[in-house]
Every structure is written in C-alpha cells, then in structure tokens.
XYZ file of C-alpha atoms in Angstrom:
135
model
C 76.366 100.697 72.667
C 77.127 102.557 75.382
C 75.081 105.301 74.399
C 72.658 103.339 73.840
C 72.294 102.134 76.625
C 72.209 105.374 78.434
C 69.253 106.232 76.504
C 67.657 102.715 76.951
C 65.904 102.172 80.743
C 66.200 98.467 80.237
C 68.665 96.119 79.855
C 70.366 95.061 76.157
C 70.292 90.737 75.420
C 73.578 90.326 73.566
C 71.554 89.321 71.227
C 69.933 92.383 70.780
C 73.404 94.292 70.866
C 74.402 92.224 68.359
C 72.013 92.812 65.838
C 71.934 96.364 65.942
C 75.839 95.842 65.576
C 75.096 93.362 62.538
C 77.493 90.992 64.510
C 77.813 87.663 66.149
C 76.526 88.173 70.115
C 79.539 85.975 70.780
C 81.751 88.677 69.532
C 79.302 91.025 71.458
C 80.174 89.391 75.009
C 83.665 89.008 74.403
C 83.754 92.994 74.071
C 81.041 93.123 77.055
C 83.367 91.361 79.197
C 85.883 94.162 78.755
C 83.783 96.325 79.458
C 82.275 94.645 82.536
C 85.864 93.648 84.017
C 86.740 97.863 83.514
C 83.408 98.377 85.433
C 81.572 100.364 82.842
C 78.789 97.387 82.605
C 77.088 94.882 84.498
C 75.181 92.296 83.108
C 71.859 90.402 85.134
C 71.338 86.666 84.290
C 67.812 85.305 84.102
C 64.901 86.567 82.582
C 64.588 89.864 81.887
C 68.511 90.315 82.271
C 71.166 91.633 79.945
C 73.596 94.234 79.423
C 72.879 97.601 81.440
C 75.468 100.885 82.024
C 77.072 100.938 85.501
C 79.193 104.096 85.011
C 79.108 107.436 84.607
C 79.351 108.810 81.175
C 80.915 111.743 82.113
C 84.151 110.077 83.830
C 84.846 107.372 80.947
C 86.740 108.394 77.608
C 86.648 107.324 74.726
C 90.924 106.185 75.294
C 89.185 104.224 78.385
C 87.117 102.242 76.086
C 90.054 102.021 74.063
C 92.297 100.651 76.934
C 88.661 98.181 77.953
C 87.953 96.617 74.801
C 91.217 97.589 72.815
C 94.539 96.751 74.539
C 97.868 98.980 74.204
C 97.955 99.683 70.572
C 96.179 102.445 68.796
C 97.278 101.329 65.301
C 97.379 98.476 63.513
C 100.469 99.478 61.718
C 104.198 99.819 63.096
C 107.531 98.965 62.348
C 108.758 95.638 61.052
C 111.393 93.422 62.321
C 111.188 90.562 59.641
C 114.607 90.948 58.970
C 116.204 93.267 60.632
C 119.969 93.147 58.514
C 117.779 94.762 56.406
C 119.576 98.038 55.184
C 115.328 99.095 53.602
C 113.400 97.502 56.048
C 115.678 99.729 58.752
C 115.501 102.404 56.262
C 111.881 102.492 56.147
C 111.737 101.495 60.521
C 113.187 105.060 61.073
C 111.507 107.340 58.704
C 107.976 105.870 60.241
C 108.817 105.119 63.538
C 108.807 109.030 64.917
C 105.863 110.295 62.832
C 103.873 107.071 64.406
C 104.866 107.771 67.947
C 103.782 111.023 67.541
C 100.824 110.165 65.802
C 99.939 108.105 68.294
C 100.069 110.683 71.110
C 98.091 112.751 69.190
C 95.188 110.336 69.283
C 95.836 109.280 72.870
C 95.406 113.034 73.728
C 91.944 113.445 71.995
C 91.187 110.173 73.213
C 91.658 111.377 76.773
C 89.711 114.335 76.057
C 86.044 113.193 74.742
C 84.086 111.880 77.738
C 80.660 109.771 76.979
C 78.808 112.737 78.434
C 80.238 114.327 75.552
C 79.557 112.360 72.809
C 75.917 111.600 74.027
C 75.177 114.947 74.588
C 76.151 115.543 70.421
C 74.030 112.953 70.272
C 70.815 113.831 71.889
C 71.984 116.959 69.666
C 71.739 114.733 66.307
C 68.773 113.025 67.482
C 66.446 115.937 68.185
C 67.353 117.565 64.540
C 66.448 114.466 62.563
C 63.347 114.981 64.586
C 63.136 117.993 63.546
C 63.761 117.596 60.234
C 61.198 115.058 59.969
C 57.768 117.220 61.280
C-alpha cells in the first residue's frame, strides 16, 4: 500500500485500498492505524480526504513495517508447551527452538536491510519493463 501511495498524487480512501487488496475496509483501517501511529501515514477526513504517505521511503524498512502492523512475532509457528511433562513435546521443542531462533534472526536482519525505497526502485524498474513489453 505504501508503495502505491508513494506513486499516487491523491489520498487513498480505505475503500479504495480495500478494493486493491481484496479485503474489507475495516481491515485496512486497522492496519493503517498501526502505520499512522508509527508515523508512516496520515489520514485526512472529509471530502478529498484519505490516507497519504507521511515518511521518507528511504528511512523505513520492512522490519519497521512489520513492527508497526505485525507485532513482535515473525513466525506463526513455534515451540509448544501444552504438556510440559510430555517427553515427546520436550524433544520436539529442543530440536525446533534453536532452528527457529536462527531463522528468525536471519529474517529480522534481512527485513531490516530492505528499505521501502529499495522496493520502490524495484517496483519502478518492473513497471518500466512491463511498459516496454507492452509496446
């Protein structure tokens, strides 16, 4: 959404963003609230209002966005502690714990190394290539 906003002169309404994402405007507003609270977007009410970009794309990383909208967990999977007395559960947790921590550290480093400006540059290149092929 932020890349589209960066390349669009007018504000986007929640309804427009929801249509692009094929989701409900309430989901968009909830997501955008996290981005607004982090200072990445702003919203203006009334006729002609909507969501606009409020940041320099070069100063925002994918990790920043994740933290603004996703929270602290990178993975939806993790070790389970439903039955800590179970030897099978403990064995599986021991095997997975280190691997998950290593994978999370790698992913966090990568997300922190990719700015939205990097993505915007790639986006522009892909659009130019597509336009050239369409001629």
